[in-house]
XYZ file of C-alpha atoms in Angstrom:
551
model
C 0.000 0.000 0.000
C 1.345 3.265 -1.060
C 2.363 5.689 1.981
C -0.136 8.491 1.808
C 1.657 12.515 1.931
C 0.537 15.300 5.119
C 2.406 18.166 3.612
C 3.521 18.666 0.336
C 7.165 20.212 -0.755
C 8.308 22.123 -3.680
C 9.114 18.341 -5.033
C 5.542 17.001 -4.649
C 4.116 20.887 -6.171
C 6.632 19.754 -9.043
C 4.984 16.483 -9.269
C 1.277 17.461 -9.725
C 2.197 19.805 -12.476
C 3.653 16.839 -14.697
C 1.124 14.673 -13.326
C -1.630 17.242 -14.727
C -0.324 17.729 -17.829
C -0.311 14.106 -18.435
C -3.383 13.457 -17.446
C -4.388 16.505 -20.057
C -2.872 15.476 -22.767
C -4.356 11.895 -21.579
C -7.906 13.210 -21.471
C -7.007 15.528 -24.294
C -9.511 14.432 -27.404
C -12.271 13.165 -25.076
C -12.589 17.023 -23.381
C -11.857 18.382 -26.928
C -15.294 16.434 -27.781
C -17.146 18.503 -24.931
C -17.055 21.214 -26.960
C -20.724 22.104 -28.384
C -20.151 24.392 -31.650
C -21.434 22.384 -34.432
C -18.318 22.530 -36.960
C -15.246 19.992 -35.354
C -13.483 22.498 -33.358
C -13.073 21.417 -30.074
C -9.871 22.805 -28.908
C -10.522 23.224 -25.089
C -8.466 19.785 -23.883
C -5.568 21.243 -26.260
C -5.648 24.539 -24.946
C -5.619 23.259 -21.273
C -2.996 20.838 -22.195
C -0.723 23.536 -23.709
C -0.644 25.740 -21.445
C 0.751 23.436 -19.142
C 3.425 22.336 -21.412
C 4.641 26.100 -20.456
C 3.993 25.594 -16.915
C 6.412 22.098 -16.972
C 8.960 23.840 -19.350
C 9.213 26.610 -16.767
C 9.653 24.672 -13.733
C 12.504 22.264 -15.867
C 15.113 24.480 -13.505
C 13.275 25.295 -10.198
C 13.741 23.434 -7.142
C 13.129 25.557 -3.891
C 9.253 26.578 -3.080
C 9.797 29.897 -4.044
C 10.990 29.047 -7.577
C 8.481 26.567 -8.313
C 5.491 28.756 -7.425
C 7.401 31.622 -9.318
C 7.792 28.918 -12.262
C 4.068 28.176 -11.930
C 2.895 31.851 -12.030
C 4.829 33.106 -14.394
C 4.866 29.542 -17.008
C 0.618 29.477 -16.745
C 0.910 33.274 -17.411
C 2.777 33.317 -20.671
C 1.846 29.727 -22.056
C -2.380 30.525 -21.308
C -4.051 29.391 -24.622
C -7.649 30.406 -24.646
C -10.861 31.131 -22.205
C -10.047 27.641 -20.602
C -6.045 28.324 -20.635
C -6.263 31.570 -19.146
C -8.396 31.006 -16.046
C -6.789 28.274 -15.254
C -3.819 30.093 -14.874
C -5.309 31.898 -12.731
C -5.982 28.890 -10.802
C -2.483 27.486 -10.678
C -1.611 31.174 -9.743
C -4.043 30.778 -6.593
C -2.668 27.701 -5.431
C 1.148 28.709 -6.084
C -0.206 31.975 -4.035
C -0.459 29.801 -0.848
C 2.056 27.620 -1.416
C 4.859 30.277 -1.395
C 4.371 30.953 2.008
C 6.523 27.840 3.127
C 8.946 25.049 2.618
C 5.967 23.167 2.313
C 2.117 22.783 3.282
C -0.610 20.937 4.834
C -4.665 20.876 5.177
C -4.601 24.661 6.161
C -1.932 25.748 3.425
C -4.096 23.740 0.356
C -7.315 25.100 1.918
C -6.564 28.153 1.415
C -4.966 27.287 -1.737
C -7.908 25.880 -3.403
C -10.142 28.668 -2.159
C -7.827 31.464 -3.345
C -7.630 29.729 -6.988
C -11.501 29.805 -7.271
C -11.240 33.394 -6.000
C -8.751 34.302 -8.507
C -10.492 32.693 -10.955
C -14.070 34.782 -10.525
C -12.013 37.996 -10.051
C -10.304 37.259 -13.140
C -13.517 37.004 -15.483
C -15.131 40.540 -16.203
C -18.847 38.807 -15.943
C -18.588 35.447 -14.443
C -20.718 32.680 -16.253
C -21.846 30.189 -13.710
C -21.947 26.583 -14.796
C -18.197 26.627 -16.255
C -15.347 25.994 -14.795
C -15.501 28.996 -12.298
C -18.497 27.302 -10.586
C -16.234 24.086 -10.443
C -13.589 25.257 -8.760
C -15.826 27.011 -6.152
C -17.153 23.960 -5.305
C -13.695 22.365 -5.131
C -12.555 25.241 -3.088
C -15.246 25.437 -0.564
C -15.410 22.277 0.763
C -11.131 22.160 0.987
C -11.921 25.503 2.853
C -14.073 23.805 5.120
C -12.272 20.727 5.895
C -11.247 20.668 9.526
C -9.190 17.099 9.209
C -5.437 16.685 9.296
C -5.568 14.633 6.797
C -4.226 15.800 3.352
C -6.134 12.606 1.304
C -9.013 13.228 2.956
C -9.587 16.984 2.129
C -8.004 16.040 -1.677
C -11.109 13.488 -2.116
C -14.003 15.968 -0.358
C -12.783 18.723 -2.611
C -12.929 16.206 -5.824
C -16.549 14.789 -4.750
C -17.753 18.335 -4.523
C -16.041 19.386 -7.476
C -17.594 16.360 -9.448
C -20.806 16.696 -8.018
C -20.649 20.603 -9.432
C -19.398 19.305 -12.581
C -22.618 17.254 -13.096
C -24.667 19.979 -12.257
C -22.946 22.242 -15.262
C -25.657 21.322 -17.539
C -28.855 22.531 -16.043
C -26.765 26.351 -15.419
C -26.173 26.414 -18.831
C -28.744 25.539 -21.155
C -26.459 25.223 -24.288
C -24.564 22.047 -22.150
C -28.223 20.517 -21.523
C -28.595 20.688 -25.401
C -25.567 19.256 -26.363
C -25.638 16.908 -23.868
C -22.464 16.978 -22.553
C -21.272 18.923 -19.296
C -18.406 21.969 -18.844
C -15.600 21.071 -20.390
C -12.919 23.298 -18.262
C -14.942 22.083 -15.163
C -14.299 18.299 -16.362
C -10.703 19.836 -16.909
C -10.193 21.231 -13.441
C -11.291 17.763 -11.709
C -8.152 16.495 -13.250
C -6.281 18.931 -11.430
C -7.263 16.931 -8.522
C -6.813 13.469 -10.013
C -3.496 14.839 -10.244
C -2.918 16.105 -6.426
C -4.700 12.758 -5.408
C -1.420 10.959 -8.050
C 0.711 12.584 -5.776
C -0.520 12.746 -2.777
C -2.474 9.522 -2.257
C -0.240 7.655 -4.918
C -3.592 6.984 -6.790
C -3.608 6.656 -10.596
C -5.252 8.946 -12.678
C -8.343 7.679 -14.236
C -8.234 6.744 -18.256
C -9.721 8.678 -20.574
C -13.187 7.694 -21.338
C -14.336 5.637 -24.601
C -16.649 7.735 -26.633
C -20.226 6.666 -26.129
C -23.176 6.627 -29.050
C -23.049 7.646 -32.453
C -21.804 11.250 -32.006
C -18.653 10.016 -29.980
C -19.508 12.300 -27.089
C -18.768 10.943 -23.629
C -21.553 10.849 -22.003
C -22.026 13.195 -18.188
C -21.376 10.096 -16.044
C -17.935 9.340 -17.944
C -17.201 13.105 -18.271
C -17.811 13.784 -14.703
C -15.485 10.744 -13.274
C -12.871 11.190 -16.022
C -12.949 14.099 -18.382
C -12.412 18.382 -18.667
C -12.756 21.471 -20.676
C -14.269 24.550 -22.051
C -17.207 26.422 -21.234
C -20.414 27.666 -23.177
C -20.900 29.177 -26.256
C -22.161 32.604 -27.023
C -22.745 34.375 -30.265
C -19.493 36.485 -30.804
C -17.527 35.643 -33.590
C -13.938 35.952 -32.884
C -11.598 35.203 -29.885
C -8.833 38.006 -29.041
C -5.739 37.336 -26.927
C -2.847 39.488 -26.680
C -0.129 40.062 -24.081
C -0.615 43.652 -22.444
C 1.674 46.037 -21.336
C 0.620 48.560 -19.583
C 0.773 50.824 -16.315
C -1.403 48.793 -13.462
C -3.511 52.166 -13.108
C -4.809 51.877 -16.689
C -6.338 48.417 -16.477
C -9.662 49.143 -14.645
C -10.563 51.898 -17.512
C -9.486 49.148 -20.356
C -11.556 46.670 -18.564
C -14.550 49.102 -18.587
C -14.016 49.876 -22.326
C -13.601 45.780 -23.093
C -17.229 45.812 -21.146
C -18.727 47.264 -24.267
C -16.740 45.528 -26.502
C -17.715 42.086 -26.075
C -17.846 39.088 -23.599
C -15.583 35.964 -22.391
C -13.585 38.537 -20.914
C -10.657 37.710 -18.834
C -7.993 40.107 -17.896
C -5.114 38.653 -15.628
C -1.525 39.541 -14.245
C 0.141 42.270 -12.719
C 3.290 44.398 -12.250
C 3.133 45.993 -15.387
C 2.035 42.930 -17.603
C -1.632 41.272 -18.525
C -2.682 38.222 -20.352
C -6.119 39.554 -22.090
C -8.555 37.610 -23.991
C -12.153 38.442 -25.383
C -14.866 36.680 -27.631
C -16.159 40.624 -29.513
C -17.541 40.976 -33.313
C -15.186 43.975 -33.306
C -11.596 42.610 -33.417
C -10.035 46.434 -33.707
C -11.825 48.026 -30.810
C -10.708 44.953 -28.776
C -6.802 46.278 -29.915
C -7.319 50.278 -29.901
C -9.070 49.932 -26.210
C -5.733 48.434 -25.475
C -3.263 50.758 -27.525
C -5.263 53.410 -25.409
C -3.054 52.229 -22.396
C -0.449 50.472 -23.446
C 0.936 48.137 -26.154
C -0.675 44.816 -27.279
C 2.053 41.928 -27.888
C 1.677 38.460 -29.839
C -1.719 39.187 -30.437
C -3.885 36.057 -31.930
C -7.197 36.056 -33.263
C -9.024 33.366 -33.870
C -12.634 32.763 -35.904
C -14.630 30.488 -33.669
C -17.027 29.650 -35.984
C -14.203 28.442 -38.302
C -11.579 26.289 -35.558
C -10.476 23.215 -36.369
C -9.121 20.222 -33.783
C -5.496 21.813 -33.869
C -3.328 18.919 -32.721
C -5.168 17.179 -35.959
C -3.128 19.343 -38.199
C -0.291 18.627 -36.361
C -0.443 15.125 -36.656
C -1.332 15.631 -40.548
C 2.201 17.339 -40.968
C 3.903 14.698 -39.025
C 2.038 11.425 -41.334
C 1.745 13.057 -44.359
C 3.605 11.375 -47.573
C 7.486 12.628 -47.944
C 7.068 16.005 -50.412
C 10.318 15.219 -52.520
C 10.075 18.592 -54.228
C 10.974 20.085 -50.417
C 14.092 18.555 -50.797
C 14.698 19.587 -54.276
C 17.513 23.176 -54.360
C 15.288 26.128 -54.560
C 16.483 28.120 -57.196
C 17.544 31.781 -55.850
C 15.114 34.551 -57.105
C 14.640 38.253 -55.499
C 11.575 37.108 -53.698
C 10.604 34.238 -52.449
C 7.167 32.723 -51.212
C 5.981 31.014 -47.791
C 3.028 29.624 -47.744
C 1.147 27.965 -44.541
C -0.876 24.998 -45.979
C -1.974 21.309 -45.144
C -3.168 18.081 -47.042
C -0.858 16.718 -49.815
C -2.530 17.858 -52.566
C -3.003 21.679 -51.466
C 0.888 21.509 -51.324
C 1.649 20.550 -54.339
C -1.091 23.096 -56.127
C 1.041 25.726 -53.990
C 4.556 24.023 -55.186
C 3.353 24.363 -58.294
C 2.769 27.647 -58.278
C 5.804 28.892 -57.141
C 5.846 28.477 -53.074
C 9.330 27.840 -52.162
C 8.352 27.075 -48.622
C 5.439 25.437 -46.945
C 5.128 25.249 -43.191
C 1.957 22.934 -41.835
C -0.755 24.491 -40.576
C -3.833 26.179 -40.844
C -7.722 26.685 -39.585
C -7.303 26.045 -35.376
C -3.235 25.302 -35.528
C -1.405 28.252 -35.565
C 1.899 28.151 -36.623
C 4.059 29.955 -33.787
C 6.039 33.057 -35.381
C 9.209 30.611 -34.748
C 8.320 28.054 -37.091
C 7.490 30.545 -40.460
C 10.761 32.656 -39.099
C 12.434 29.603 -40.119
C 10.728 28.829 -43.610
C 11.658 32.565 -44.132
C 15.022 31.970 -43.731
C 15.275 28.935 -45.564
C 13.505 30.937 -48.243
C 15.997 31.386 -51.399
C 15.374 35.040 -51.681
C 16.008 38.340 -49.618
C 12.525 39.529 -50.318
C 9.524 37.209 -48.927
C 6.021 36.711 -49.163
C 4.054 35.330 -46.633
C 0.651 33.449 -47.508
C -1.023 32.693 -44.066
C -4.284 31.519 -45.375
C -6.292 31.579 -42.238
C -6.983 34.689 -40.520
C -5.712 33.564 -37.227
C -2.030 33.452 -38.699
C -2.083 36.541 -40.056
C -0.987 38.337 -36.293
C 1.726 35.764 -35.698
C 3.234 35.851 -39.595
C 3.316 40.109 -39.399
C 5.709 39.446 -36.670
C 8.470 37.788 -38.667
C 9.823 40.864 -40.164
C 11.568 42.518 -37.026
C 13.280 39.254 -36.471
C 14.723 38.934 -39.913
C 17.349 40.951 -42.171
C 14.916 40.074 -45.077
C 12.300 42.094 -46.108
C 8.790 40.157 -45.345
C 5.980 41.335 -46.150
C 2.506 39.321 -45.320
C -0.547 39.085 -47.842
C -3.575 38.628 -45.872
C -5.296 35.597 -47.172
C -8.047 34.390 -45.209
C -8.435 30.593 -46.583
C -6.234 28.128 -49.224
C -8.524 29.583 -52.128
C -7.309 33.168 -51.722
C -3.781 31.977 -51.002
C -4.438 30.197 -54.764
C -5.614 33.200 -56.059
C -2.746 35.513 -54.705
C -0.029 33.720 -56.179
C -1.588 34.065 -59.715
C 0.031 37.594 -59.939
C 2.950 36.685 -57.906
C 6.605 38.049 -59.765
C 9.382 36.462 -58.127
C 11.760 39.292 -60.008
C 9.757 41.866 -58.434
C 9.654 43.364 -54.805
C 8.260 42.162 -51.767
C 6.023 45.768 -51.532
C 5.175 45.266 -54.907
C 3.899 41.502 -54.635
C 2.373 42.630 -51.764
C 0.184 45.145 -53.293
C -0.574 42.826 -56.759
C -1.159 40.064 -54.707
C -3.498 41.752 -52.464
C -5.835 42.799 -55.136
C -5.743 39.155 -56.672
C -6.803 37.469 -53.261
C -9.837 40.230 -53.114
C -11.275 39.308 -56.194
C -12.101 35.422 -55.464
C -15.076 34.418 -53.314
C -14.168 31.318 -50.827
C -16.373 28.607 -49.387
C -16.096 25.624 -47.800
C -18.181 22.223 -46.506
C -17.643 20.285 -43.774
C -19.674 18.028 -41.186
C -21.354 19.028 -38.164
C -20.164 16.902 -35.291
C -22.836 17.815 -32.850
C -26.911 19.153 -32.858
C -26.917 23.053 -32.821
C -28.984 26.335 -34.222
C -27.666 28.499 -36.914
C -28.671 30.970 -38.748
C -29.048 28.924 -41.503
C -31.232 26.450 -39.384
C -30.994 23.289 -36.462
C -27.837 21.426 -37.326
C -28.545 17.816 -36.319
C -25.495 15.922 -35.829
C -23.837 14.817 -38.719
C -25.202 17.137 -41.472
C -23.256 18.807 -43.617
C -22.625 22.457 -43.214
C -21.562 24.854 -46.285
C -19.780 27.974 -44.587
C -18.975 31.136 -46.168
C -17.190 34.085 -45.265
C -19.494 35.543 -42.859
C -20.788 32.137 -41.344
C -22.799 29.060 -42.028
C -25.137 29.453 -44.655
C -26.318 25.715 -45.219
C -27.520 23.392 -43.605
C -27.908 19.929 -46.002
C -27.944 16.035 -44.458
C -26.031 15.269 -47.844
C -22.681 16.455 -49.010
C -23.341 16.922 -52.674
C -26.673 19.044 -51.704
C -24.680 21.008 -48.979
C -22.083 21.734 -51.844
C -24.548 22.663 -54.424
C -27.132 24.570 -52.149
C -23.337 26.631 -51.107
C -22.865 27.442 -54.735
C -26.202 28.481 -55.431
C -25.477 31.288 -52.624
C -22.055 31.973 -53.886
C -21.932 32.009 -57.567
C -23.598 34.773 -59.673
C -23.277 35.358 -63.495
C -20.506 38.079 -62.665
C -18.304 34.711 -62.209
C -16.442 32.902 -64.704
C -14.170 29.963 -63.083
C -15.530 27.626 -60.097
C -12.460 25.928 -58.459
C -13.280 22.875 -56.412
C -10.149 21.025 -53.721
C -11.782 18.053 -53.374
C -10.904 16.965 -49.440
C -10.881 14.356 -46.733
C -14.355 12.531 -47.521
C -15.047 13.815 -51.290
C -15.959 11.082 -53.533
C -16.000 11.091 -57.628
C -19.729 10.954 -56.991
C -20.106 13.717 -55.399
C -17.805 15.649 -57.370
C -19.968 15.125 -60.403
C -23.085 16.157 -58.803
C -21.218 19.609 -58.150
C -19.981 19.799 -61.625
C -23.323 18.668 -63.056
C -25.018 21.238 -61.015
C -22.531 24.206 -62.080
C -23.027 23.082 -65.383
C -26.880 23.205 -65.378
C -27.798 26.282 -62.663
C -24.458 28.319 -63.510
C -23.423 27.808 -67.187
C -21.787 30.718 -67.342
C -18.783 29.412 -65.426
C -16.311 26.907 -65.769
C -15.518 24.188 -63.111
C -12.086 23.250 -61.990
C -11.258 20.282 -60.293
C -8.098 19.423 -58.090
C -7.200 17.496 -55.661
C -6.088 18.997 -52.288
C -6.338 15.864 -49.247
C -7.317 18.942 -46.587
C -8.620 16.947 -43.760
C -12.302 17.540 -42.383
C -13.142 19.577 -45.018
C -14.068 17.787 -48.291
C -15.059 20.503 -50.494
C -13.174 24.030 -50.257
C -14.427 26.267 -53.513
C -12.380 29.400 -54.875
C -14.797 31.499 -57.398
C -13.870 34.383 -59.751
C-alpha cells in the first residue's frame, strides 16, 4: 500500500504539475469532444494541455518553493491558450499563491490554496458565467476551505466529490450544455487537477480517458464527470482576441470598462506591469485600440470560432503526411521568395506548383508559432519574402516575422487556401516584396471562398438546427447551409455563392469527397451556372471535403 503525503514540498508541487499535464494530454480528445459548436473544433483539452506544457517547461530548472510557485505563475501566465487556458492560470496562480508561504504545506496551506484559486479565478472574469469551470472550482474550493481534518487525502477526495458533483450539475446552469448533452468542459478539466494532487498525494492513478459513447462520440455526463475536462459555453461572438498587455497597473480598470462594451468571455489577468487579455467581440479592432489606449498589445492572436479546427489534428497531418520530394529539391535563388502555410498533400503541391518555395503545416485552429514561419523565411531562397497565411488567425503571428529577420517580409492577408491560390496568380518572383504585396493583395480580393464540412454535434444556426452529422456549407461571414447530404450542402453553397458576374468555379476536393459527389457539383454548375467553368483538383485537406475558390 502506497504511503499516503501530510504536507507537500516544492518536489511534490513539481509532481502534480507533470502529473496534470499528463493526465491533459491523456484526457485531451475526449474534453476536446465537450465542446458544443457544431463545426469539429473542439480545442478546449488542447488549450488546457498547452498551457501546461509552459507551466512544466518553466519549472525544468526550479527546485526551492519559491521558484516553483514563481515557475508556476509566471509559465501558466505566458503559455495561457484560450478562455479555458487563461483562467486556469489563474488557478495554478491561486494555489502557487499559498504555497509560497513555506517550505511546504498541509490541510490549512491547500485550503486556502484551493479557495484562493476559485477566487482568482471569478475575479479574473469581467462577468462570471456560472456553470463553467468557475463554478467548479468554487465547489472544489469550498469544501477544501471547510475541511477541519489533518488529513491531506481526505480533504483532496471531499474537494474532488464536490467538485464532481458541481461538474454534473454544469448542464442545467447552462442551457447550451443541456442541449448538447455533454457537461463543462474546463470544469471536467479542473477535476483532473485533482486526479493529479490525489497521483501525488495519495499515490492513486489517474483515471483513463473515457471511450466515446453513441453515435456522435460524445462521452456521455457520467464518464465526463469521473474522467474528463474542458471549455465552457458558447455565445454568439464571432472571434476570440488574446494578446499580451503592457501597460501601467492604473490603466487596467478603464481598459476593462471599455472591453465591457466591446464584447464578452472577458478575462484580464496579471500584474506588475504585464496582462494576459482575452475576449470573444464581433469587433476585433476596438478589442486592440481599447488596449493601444493604455499600453501596447504583444503576440496578439485572433481566432474565428465559428471556423476552428481540432489543432493537434493538423499537427499530426504534418507529421504522417507522404514525404514532399520537391521540399528537398535546391530552390532556385530569385529576389523574392514565397511562404506559404498549408496542409493536405494535394493543397501543397497546387502551392509548389505555383511557385511556393516554402510550406510550413498548418492552418484553420493550428497556428503556426512566429518561430516556425521565421524559419521557412530563412530557408527561403530570396532576400525579399512573401508570406501566404491563409487563415486569418495566422495573419498576427506571420506580421511578426519581419523585425526578427534581415529580409524584407511582407505578409498578404489571405483568409483561406482559395485566396492563397488566387494571390499567387500575380505573384513576380523578379519583383519586390512591396510590390507583390500590393498585386497580390488585389488578386486574393477578387475570389469568393467557401467551404463544406460536417457538423459533429446538434446546434442552431442561422441557416437552421444542425442535427449531428449534417453537412454544413460555410462562407465568409458564417454558415449558410444546412444539407444532411454532401453533394446538396455543396450545391445549395454554390447556389449562394456564384452569380453570373463569375467565370471559373475551383473545387479542392478533401478528406471525404468522392467522384460521386464531385460530379453532382460539376453537373449542377453546369446546369444552374453555365456561365462558369468548373475546376477540379485534388487537395487531401482533412475535415473539409469541399473548399471552392470562385472568380
Amino acid at each position: 500500500m502506497t504511503d499516503t503525503l501530510e504536507r507537500l514540498d516544492a518536489g511534490h508541487l513539481k509532481a502534480v504539475v507533470g502529473s496534470y499535464r499528463d493526465a491533459l494530454r491523456a484526457h485531451q480528445d475526449a474534453l476536446n469532444r465537450l465542446n458544443v459548436y457544431p463545426v469539429p473544433d473542439g480545442d478546449t483539452g488542447t488549450n488546457m494541455a498547452l498551457t501546461l506544457e509552459s507551466v512544466v517547461e518553466e519549472l525544468a530548472s526550479a527546485s526551492a518553493m519559491p521558484e516553483v510557485c514563481k515557475a508556476i505563475s509566471h509559465g501558466s501566465l505566458m503559455g495561457a491558450r484560450g478562455n479555458s487556458g487563461v483562467i486556469l492560470s489563474q488557478i495554478l496562480r491561486g494555489i502557487a499563491s499559498a504555497f509560497e508561504r513555506g517550505e511546504s504545506g498541509g490541510c490549512d496551506v491547500l485550503g486556502d490554496a484551493f479557495r484562493g484559486a476559485a477566487d482568482a479565478a471569478y475575479k479574473a472574469v469581467m462577468r462570471p458565467v456560472e456553470g463553467t469551470i468557475l463554478t467548479v472550482a468554487r465547489a472544489a474550493g469550498e469544501a477544501a476551505f471547510a475541511y477541519e481534518g489533518t488529513s491531506l487525502v481526505d480533504l483532496l477526495d471531499a474537494a474532488k466529490t464536490a467538485a464532481a458533483d458541481a461538474l454534473a450539475q454544469t448542464p442545467e446552469l447552462l442551457p447550451v450544455l443541456k442541449q448538447a448533452g455533454v457537461v463543462d468542459a474546463g470544469g471536467a478539466g479542473f477535476v483532473l487537477l485533482l486526479d493529479a494532487f490525489l497521483a501525488v498525494a495519495a499515490g492513486r492513478p489517474v483515471p483513463a480517458p473515457p471511450v466515446p459513447t453513441g453515435i456522435s462520440g460524445v462521452p456521455s455526463i457520467d464518464d465526463a464527470v469521473a474522467d474528463a475536462h474542458g471549455e465552457g459555453g458558447v455565445g454568439d461572438l464571432r472571434y476570440e482576441v488574446m494578446f499580451f498587455l503592457e501597460a501601467p497597473d492604473e490603466t487596467i480598470a478603464r481598459f476593462k470598462d471599455v472591453w465591457m462594451s466591446v464584447g464578452d468571455s472577458i478575462v484580464v489577468v496579471g500584474g506588475d506591469g504585464l496582462y494576459n487579455c482575452h475576449i470573444h467581440t464581433d469587433d476585433i479592432g476596438a478589442a486592440i485600440e481599447a488596449a493601444l489606449d493604455c499600453g501596447r498589445p504583444k503576440k496578439i492572436r485572433v481566432t474565428d470560432l465559428m471556423e476552428q479546427v481540432e489543432e493537434e489534428r493538423w499537427v499530426r497531418d504534418a507529421v504522417s503526411a507522404p514525404h514532399d520530394d520537391a521540399a528537398d529539391e535546391p530552390a532556385e535563388a530569385v529576389p523574392c521568395a514565397v511562404v506559404a502555410v498549408a496542409t493536405g498533400p494535394g493543397v501543397r503541391r497546387i502551392f509548389r506548383s505555383l511557385g511556393v518555395q516554402q510550406i510550413v503545416a498548418g492552418g484553420q485552429s493550428m497556428n503556426p508559432s512566429t518561430a516556425q514561419i521565421l524559419e521557412a523565411v530563412e530557408a527561403a531562397p530570396g532576400d525579399h519574402v512573401v508570406v501566404l497565411p491563409n487563415n486569418k488567425n495566422i495573419i498576427p503571428v506571420a506580421e511578426q516575422v519581419d523585425e526578427h529577420t534581415e529580409k524584407t517580409v511582407r505578409v498578404v492577408k489571405t483568409t483561406s487556401v482559395a485566396e492563397g491560390f488566387a494571390a499567387l496568380l500575380e505573384y513576380d518572383p523578379q519583383d519586390t516584396a512591396e510590390d507583390n504585396l500590393r498585386s497580390m493583395t488585389n488578386a486574393a480580393s477578387r475570389i469568393v471562398s467557401g467551404e463544406v464540412t460536417r457538423a459533429v454535434r446538434a446546434s442552431t444556426t442561422d441557416a437552421g438546427p444542425v442535427a449531428e452529422g449534417d453537412y454544413l456549407g460555410i462562407a465568409r461571414d458564417g454558415i449558410k447551409v444546412v444539407q444532411q447530404s454532401l453533394a446538396d450542402a455543396a450545391t445549395a453553397l454554390l447556389g449562394h455563392l456564384v452569380d453570373g458576374s463569375h467565370e471559373i468555379v475551383t473545387v479542392i476536393e478533401g478528406e471525404g469527397s468522392t467522384p460521386a459527389d464531385t460530379r453532382r457539383i460539376t453537373e449542377w454548375l453546369a446546369e444552374h451556372r453555365p456561365e462558369v467553368t468548373a475546376e477540379v483538383h485534388h487537395g487531401g485537406q482533412p475535415l473539409y471535403p469541399y473548399l471552392f475558390s470562385i472568380e
